[in-house]
Coordinates of C-alpha atoms in Angstrom, one line a residue:
X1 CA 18.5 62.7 66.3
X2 CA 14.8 63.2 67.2
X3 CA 11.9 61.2 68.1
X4 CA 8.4 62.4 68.0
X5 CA 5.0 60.2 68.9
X6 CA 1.9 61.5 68.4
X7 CA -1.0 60.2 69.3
X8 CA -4.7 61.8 67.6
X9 CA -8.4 60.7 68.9
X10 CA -11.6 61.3 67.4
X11 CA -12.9 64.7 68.0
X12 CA -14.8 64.9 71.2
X13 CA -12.2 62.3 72.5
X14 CA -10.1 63.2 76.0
X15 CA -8.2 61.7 78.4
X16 CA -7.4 62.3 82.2
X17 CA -3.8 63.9 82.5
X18 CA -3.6 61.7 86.1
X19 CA -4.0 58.6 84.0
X20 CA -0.4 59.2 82.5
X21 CA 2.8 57.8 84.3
X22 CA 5.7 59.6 82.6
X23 CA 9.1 58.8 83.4
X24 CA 12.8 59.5 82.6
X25 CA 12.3 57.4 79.5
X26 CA 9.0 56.1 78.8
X27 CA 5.0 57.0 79.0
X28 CA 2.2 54.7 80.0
X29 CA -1.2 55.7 79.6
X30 CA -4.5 53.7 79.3
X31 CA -5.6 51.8 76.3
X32 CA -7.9 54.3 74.1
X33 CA -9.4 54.5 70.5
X34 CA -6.5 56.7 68.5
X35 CA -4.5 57.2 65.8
X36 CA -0.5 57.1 66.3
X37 CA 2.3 58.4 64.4
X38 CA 6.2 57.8 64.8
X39 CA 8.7 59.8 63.3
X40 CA 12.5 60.3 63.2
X41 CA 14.6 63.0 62.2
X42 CA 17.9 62.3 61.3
X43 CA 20.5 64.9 60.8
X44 CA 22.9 64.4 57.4
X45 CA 26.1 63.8 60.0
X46 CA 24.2 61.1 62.2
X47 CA 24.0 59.1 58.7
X48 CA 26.2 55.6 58.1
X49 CA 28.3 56.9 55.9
X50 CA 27.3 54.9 52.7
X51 CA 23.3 55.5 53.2
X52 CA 24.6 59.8 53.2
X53 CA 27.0 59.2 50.1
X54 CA 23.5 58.1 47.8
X55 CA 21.1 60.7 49.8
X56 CA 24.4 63.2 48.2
X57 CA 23.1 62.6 45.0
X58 CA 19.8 63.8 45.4
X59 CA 18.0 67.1 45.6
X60 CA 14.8 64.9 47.3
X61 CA 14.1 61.2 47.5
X62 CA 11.2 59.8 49.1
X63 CA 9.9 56.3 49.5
X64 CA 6.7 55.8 50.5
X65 CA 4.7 52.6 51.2
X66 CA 0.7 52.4 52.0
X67 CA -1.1 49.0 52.9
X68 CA -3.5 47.5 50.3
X69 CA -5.5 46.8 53.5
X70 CA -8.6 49.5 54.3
X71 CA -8.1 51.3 57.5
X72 CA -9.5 54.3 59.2
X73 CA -7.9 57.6 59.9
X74 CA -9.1 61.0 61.2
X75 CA -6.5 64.5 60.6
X76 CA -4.1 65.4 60.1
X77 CA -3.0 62.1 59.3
X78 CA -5.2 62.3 56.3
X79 CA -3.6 62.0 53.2
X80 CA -3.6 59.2 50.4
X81 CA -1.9 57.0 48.4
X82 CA -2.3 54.0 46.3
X83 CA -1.5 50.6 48.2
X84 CA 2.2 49.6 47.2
X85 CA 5.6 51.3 47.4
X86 CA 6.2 54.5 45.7
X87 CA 9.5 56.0 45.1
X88 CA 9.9 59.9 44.2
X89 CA 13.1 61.7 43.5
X90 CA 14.7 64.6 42.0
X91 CA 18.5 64.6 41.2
X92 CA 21.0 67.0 42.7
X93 CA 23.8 68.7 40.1
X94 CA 25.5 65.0 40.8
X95 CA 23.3 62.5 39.2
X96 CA 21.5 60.1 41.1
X97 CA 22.9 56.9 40.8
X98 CA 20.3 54.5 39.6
X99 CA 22.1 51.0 40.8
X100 CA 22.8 52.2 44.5
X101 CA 19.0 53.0 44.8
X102 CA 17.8 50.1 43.1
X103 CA 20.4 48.0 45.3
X104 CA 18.8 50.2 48.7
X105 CA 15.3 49.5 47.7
X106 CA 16.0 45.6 48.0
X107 CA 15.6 46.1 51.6
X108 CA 12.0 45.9 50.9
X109 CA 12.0 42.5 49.2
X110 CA 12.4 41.6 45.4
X111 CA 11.9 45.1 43.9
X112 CA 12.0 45.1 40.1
X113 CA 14.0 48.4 39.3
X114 CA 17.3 46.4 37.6
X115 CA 17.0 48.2 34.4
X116 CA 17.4 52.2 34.2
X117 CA 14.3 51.9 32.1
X118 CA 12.5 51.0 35.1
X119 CA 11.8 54.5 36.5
X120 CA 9.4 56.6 34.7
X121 CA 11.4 60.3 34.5
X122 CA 8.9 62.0 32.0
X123 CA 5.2 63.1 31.6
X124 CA 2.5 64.6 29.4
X125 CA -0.1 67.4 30.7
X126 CA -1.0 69.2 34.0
X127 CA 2.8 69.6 34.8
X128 CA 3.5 72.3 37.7
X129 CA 6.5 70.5 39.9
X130 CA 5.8 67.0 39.3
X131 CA 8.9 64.6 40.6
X132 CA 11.7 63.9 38.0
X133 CA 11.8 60.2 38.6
X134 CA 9.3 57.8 39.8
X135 CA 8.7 54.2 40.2
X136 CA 6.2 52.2 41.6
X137 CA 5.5 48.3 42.6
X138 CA 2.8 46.4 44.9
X139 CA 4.1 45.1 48.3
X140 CA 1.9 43.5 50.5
X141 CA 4.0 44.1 53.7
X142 CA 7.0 45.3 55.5
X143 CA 7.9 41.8 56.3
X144 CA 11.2 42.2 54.3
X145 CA 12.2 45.6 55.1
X146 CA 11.8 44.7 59.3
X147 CA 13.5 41.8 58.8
X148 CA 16.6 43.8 57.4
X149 CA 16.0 47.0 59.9
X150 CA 16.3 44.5 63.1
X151 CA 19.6 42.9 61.8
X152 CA 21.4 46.1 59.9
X153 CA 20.0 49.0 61.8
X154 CA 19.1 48.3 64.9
X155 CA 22.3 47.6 67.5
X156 CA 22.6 43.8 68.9
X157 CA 22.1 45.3 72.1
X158 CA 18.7 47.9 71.7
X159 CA 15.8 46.2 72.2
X160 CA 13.6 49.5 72.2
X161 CA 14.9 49.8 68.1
X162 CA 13.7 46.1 67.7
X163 CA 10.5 46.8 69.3
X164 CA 10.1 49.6 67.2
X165 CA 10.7 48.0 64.2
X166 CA 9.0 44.7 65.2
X167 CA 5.6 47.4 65.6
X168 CA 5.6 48.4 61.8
X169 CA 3.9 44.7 61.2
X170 CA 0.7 46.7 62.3
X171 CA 1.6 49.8 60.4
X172 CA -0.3 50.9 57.3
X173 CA 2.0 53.6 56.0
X174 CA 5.7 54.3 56.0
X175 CA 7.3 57.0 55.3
X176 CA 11.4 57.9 54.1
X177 CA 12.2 61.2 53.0
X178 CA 15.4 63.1 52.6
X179 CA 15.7 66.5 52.3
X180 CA 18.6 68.4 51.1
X181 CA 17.4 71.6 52.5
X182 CA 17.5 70.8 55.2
X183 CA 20.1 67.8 55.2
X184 CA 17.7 65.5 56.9
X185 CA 16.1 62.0 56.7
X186 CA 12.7 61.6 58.1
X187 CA 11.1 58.4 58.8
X188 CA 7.6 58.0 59.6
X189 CA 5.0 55.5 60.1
X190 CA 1.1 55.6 60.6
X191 CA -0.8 53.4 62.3
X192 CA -4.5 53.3 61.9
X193 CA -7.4 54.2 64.2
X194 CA -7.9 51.2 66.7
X195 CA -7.9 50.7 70.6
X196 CA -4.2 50.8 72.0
X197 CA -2.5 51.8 74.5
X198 CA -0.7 54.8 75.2
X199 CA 3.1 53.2 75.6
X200 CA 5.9 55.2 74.5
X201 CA 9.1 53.7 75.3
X202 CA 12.5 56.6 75.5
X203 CA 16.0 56.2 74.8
X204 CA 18.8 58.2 76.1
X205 CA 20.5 58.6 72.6
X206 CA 17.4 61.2 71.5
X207 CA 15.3 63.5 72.2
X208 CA 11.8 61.7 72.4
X209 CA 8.6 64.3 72.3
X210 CA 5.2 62.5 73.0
X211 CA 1.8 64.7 72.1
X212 CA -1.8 63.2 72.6
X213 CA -4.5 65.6 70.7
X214 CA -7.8 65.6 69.4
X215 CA -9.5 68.0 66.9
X216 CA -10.5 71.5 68.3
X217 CA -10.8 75.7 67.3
X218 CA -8.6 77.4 68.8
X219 CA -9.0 81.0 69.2
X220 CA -8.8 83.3 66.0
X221 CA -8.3 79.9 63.6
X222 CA -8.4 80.8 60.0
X223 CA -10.8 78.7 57.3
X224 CA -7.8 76.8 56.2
X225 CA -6.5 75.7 59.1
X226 CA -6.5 72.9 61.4
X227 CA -7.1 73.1 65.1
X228 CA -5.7 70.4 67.7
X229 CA -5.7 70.3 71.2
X230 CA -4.4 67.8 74.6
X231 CA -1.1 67.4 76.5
X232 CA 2.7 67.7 75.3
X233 CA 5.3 66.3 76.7
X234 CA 8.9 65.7 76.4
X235 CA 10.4 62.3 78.0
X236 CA 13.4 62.8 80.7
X237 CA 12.8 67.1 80.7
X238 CA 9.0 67.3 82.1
X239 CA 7.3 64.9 84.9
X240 CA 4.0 65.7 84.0
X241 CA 2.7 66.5 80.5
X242 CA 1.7 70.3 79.6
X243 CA -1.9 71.2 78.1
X244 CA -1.9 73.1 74.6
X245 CA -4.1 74.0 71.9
X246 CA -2.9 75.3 68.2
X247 CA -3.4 76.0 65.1
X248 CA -1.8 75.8 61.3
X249 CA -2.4 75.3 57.8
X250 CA -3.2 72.2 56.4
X251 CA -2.3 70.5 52.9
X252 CA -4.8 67.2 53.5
X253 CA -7.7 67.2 54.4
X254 CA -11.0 64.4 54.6
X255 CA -14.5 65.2 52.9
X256 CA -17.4 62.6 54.1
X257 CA -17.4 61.2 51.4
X258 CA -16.6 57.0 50.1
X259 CA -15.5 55.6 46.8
X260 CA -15.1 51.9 46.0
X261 CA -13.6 50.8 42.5
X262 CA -14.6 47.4 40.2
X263 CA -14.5 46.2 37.1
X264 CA -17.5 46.0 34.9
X265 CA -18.1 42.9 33.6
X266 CA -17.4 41.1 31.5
X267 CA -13.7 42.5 31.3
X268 CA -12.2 41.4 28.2
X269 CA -8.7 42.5 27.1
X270 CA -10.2 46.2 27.2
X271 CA -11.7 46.3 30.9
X272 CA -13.8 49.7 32.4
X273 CA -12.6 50.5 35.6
X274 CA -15.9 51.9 37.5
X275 CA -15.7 54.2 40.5
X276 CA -18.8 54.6 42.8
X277 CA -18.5 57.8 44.9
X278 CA -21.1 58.4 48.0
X279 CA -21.6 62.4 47.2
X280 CA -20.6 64.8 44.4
X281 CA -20.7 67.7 46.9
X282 CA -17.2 69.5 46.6
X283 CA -16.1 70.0 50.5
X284 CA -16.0 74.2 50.8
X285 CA -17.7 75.9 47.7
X286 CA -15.5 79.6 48.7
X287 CA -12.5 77.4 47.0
X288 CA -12.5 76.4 43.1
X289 CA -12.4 73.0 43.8
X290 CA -12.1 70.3 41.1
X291 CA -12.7 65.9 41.7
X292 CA -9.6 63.9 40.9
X293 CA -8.7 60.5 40.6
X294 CA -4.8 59.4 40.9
X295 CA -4.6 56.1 39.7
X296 CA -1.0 54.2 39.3
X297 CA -1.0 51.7 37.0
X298 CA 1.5 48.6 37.2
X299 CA 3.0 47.3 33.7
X300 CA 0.0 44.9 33.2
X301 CA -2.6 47.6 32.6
X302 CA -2.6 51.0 31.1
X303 CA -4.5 53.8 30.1
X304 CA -4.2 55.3 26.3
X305 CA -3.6 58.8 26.6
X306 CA -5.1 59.5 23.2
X307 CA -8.7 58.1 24.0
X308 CA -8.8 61.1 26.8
X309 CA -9.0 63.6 24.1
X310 CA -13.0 63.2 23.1
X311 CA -14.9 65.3 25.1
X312 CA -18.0 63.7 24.4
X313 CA -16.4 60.4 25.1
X314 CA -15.2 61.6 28.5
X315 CA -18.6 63.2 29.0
X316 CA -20.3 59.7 28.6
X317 CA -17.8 58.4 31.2
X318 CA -18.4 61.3 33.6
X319 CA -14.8 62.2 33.1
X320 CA -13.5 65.8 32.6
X321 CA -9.7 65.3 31.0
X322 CA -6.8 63.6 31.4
X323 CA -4.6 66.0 33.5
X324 CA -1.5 63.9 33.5
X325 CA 0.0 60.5 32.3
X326 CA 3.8 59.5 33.0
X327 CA 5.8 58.9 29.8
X328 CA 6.7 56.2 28.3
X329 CA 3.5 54.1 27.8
X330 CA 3.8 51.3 24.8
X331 CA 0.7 50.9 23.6
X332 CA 1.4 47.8 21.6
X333 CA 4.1 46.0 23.9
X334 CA 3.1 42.7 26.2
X335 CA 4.0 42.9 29.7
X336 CA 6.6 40.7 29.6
X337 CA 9.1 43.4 27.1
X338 CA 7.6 46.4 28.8
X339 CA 10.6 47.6 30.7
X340 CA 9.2 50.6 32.8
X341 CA 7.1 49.9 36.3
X342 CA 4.2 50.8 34.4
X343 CA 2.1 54.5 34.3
X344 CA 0.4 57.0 36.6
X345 CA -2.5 59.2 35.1
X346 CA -4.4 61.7 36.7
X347 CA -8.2 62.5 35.6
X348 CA -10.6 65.1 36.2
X349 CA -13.7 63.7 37.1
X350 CA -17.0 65.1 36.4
X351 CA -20.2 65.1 39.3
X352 CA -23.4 65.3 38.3
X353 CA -24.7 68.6 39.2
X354 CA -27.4 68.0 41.2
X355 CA -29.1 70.6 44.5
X356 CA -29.0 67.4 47.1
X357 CA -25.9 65.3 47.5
X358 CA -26.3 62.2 45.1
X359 CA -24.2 59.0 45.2
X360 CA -22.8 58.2 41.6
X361 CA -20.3 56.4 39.1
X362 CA -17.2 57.5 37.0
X363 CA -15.9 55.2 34.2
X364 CA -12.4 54.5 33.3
X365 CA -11.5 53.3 30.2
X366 CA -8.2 51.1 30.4
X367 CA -5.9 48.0 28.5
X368 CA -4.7 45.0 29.4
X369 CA -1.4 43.4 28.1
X370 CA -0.4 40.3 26.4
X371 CA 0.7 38.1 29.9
X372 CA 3.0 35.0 29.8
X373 CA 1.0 31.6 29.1
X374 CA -0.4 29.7 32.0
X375 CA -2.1 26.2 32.2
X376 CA -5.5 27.6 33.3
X377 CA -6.0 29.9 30.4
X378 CA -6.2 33.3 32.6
X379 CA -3.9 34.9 35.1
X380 CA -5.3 37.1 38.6
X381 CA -3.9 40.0 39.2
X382 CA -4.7 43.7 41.1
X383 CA -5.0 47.1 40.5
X384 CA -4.1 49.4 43.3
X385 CA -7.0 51.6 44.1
X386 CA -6.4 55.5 43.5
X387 CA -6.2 58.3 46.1
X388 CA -9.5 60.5 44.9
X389 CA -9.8 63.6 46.1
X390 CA -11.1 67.5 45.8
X391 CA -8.3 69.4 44.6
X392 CA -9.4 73.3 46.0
X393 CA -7.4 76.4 45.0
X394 CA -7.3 78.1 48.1
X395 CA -8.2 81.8 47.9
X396 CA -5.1 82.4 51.4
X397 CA -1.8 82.1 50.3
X398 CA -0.6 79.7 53.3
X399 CA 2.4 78.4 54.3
X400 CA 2.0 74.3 54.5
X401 CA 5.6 74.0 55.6
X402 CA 4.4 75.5 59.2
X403 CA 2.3 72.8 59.5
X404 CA 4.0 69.9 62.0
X405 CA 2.0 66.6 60.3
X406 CA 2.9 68.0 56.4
X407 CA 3.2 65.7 54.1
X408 CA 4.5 66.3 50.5
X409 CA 5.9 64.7 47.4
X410 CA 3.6 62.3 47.0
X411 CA 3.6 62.1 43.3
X412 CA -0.1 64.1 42.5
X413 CA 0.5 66.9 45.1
X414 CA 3.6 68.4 42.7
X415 CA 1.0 68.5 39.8
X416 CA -1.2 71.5 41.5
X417 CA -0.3 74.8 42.8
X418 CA 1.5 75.4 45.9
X419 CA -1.9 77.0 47.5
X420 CA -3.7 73.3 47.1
X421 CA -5.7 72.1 49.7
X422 CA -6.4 67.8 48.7
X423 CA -9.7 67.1 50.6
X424 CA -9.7 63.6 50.3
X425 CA -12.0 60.4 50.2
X426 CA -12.0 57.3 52.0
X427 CA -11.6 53.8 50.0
X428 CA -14.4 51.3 50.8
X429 CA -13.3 47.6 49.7
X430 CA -16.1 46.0 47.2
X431 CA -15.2 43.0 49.3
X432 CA -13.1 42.2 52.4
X433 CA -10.5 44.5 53.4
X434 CA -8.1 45.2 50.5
X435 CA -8.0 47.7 48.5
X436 CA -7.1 46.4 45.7
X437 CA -9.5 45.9 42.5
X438 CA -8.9 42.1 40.9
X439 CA -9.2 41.3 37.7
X440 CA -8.9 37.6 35.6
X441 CA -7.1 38.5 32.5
X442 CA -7.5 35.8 29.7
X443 CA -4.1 34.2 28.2
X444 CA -2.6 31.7 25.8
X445 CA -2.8 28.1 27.5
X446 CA 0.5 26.8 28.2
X447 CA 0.1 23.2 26.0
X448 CA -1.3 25.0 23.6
X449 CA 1.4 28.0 22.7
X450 CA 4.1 25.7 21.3
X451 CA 1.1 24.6 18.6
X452 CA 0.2 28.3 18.2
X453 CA 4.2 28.6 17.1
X454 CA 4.4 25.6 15.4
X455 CA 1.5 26.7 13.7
X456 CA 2.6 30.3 13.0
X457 CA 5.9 29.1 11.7
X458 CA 4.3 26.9 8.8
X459 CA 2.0 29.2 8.0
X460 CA 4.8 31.9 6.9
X461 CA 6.8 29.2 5.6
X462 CA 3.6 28.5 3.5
X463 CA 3.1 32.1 2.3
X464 CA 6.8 32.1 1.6
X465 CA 6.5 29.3 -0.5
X466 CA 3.4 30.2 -2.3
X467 CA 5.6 33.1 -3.2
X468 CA 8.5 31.7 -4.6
X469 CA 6.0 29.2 -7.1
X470 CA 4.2 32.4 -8.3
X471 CA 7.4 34.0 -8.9
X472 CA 9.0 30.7 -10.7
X473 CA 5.4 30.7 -13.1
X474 CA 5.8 34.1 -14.1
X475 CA 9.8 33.7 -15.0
X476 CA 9.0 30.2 -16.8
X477 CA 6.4 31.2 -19.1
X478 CA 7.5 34.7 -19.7
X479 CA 11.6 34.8 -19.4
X480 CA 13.0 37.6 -18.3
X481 CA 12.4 40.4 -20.2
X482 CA 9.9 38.1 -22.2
X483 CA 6.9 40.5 -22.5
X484 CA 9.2 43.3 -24.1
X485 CA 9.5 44.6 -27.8
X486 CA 13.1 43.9 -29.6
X487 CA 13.8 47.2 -29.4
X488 CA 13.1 47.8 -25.7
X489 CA 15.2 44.2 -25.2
X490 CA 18.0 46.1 -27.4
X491 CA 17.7 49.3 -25.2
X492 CA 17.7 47.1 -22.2
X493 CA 21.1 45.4 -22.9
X494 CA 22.9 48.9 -23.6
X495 CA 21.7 50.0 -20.5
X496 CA 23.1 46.9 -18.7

């Protein structure tokens, strides 16, 4: 088992190696402006036995949770995703067994993945490597899951795991990924830029690794690469902490660039989803580089594939195409039968060509479904924001997997090539700090639905009665077989 802690500042950003107190197991440093990551690597034989019997049945798995909270970043702890927990897996030969995940995934809270149905294994368009299975729900903390980690994981006895855990309360991303390459089970969490201190307590039961960097060039660094440099240690091998400076190739990246996302009113049952963007400069113009938008869509809102395929609709939207939508989407179904989490679509989105950098709006055409009845007449809900980014073809055929911050599987990322770089934007709240774009969606009062049934119900019993009368008319005045000649009654009767 391994334990690393890194610790990123804003470029420019140093600090005094004689400010550092490391010790057999821990690190105290001051309190500075930074960026911190944890993450532990956990070999396939270090696994409870029941947690490696599920990971068997799967080629990858990887749950993934980002806040709906806006925070701020800086590389190579860059990369994006929609606020809520994502789940992405392949199968291995063995199938994945769909009620031992669902069942694991309740260790976030009440996760609504009962039904097979649930996961969305299918899609339609720009398909390279996407994941075979996906689902998706909005979770507004780790409240649940640290809960269950402090009383199932963590011994009765180690504080330093309960401290650990305790911490993610302030995360705003969490990582779990298994790989059966490499038969191992990462778990990672990000924590956003802010003042803290630099406190890394050690346990004797791993190997603990504790790097503090900021951005910098090293010597000979290639245009896709990304440069970091400060002190390395490693707690209970080194009394003082080592100066280095590298290199490698990165798979996320940040543009200076901001996007917010509303609703233009008034919404209606068929809302537009507008996305205001700071710049529609692409981030390197060596690279073709194309603008994207990832959105995932819960069950209460979707996107119809089919109104993506009018180019001069799209134009008018300053959209591109539809690159990719998850399958199956009901078009017609309310909320309430719709068994799958709901949809994720990714669109092209088209900048207005302009010399100087201009600030500017996409539009999103989307559909609301039939909700439950409520006594107010309308129901709130939220729509995650999406991860938009530059997707550039780089031109150097690099090896992400040499990079020690990667971070793949992430739902869009399998949907390019493997030579991808995502230069991404950063999400700007309309309002407040979420991230998440509200909408009121109009329903059927609750008094008033059993009088809309009552209603419906004598109305076809009506029509069905109207029927029968007409019906009874025509056979009283006419007879059966009353408007026919002799012969065609005779010709009739040998027939019957």
């Amino acid at each position: 088992m391994k334990e690393r802690v890194t610790f990123v500042q804003p470029q420019g950003a140093d600090i005094d190696p004689k400010l550092l107190k490391v010790k057999t197991n821990e690190l105290q440093g001051p309190s500075v402006k930074t960026t911190r990551e944890d993450r532990l690597t956990i070999g396939h034989d270090e696994l409870p036995s029941e947690l490696a019997s599920l990971l068997s049945g799967y080629r990858d798995l990887s749950i993934r949770w980002a806040s709906p909270s806006t925070y701020d970043t800086v590389e190579p702890f860059s990369s994006r995703l929609p606020p809520g927990i994502h789940v992405f897996y392949t199968p291995s030969s063995k199938k994945g067994e769909h009620d031992r995940l669902c069942t694991t995934l309740q260790a976030f809270g009440s996760i609504d993945c009962v039904a097979s149905e649930s996961f969305t294994t299918h899609g339609e368009g720009q398909m390279v490597n996407p994941p075979a299975g996906t689902f998706y729900q909005e979770l507004e903390n780790l409240t649940a899951f640290i809960a269950f980690a402090t009383k199932e994981i963590c011994a009765q006895k180690d504080s330093i795991c309960k401290s650990r855990v305790e911490a993610l309360s302030s995360a705003v991303g969490l990582d779990i990924s298994w790989d059966s390459t490499l038969k191992t089970l990462r778990v990672s969490s990000l924590f956003p830029l802010i003042e803290q201190s630099i406190s890394v307590p050690g346990s004797s039961t791993r190997r603990t690794e504790v790097g503090i960097f900021s951005k910098d060039t090293p010597p000979n660094q290639k245009p896709h690469e990304f440069g970091v440099s400060g002190l390395l240690t490693v707690l209970g091998e080194r009394k003082e902490p080592s100066g280095t400076l590298f290199g490698f190739p990165s798979r996320h990246r940040v543009v200076d660039t901001q996007f917010s996302s509303q609703f233009v009113t008034p919404t209606g049952l068929h809302p537009t989803l507008q996305l205001k963007l700071s710049s529609n400069k692409p981030p390197i113009t060596d690279d073709e580089c194309g603008l994207h938008a990832f959105f995932t869509f819960p069950r209460t809102i979707f996107a119809d594939r089919y109104q993506f395929a009018d180019e001069l609709f799209l134009a008018s939207k300053n959209l591109t195409a539809s690159r990719y939508t998850s399958l199956p989407v009901d078009l017609e179904a309310p909320v309430y039968t719709t068994k799958s989490w709901g949809s994720s679509v990714l669109l092209q989105l088209a900048p207005p060509a302009s010399d100087a950098p201009e600030a500017w709006t996409a539009e999103v055409p989307l559909h609301l479904r039939y909700l439950k009845p409520s006594e107010s007449g309308s129901v709130d809900i939220e729509i995650p924001y999406p991860a938009v980014f530059w997707a550039c073809e780089s031109s150097a055929n690099a090896d992400f997997s040499n990079n020690p911050f990667d971070r793949s599987r992430l739902g869009y990322d399998g949907l390019f090539s493997k030579n991808t770089v995502f230069w991404h934007t950063t999400p700007q709240p309309t309002t407040g700090t979420r991230i998440m774009t509200p909408i009121s969606v109009p329903v059927l009062k609750q008094h008033g639905a059993a009088l809309v049934g009552f209603g419906t119900a004598a109305a076809v019993a009506l029509g069905f009665a109207w029927v029968l009368w007409k019906l009874a008319a025509v056979f009283a005045v006419s007879g059966y077989g009353g408007n026919l000649s002799n012969e065609e009654q005779k010709e009739s009767k040998k027939n019957n």
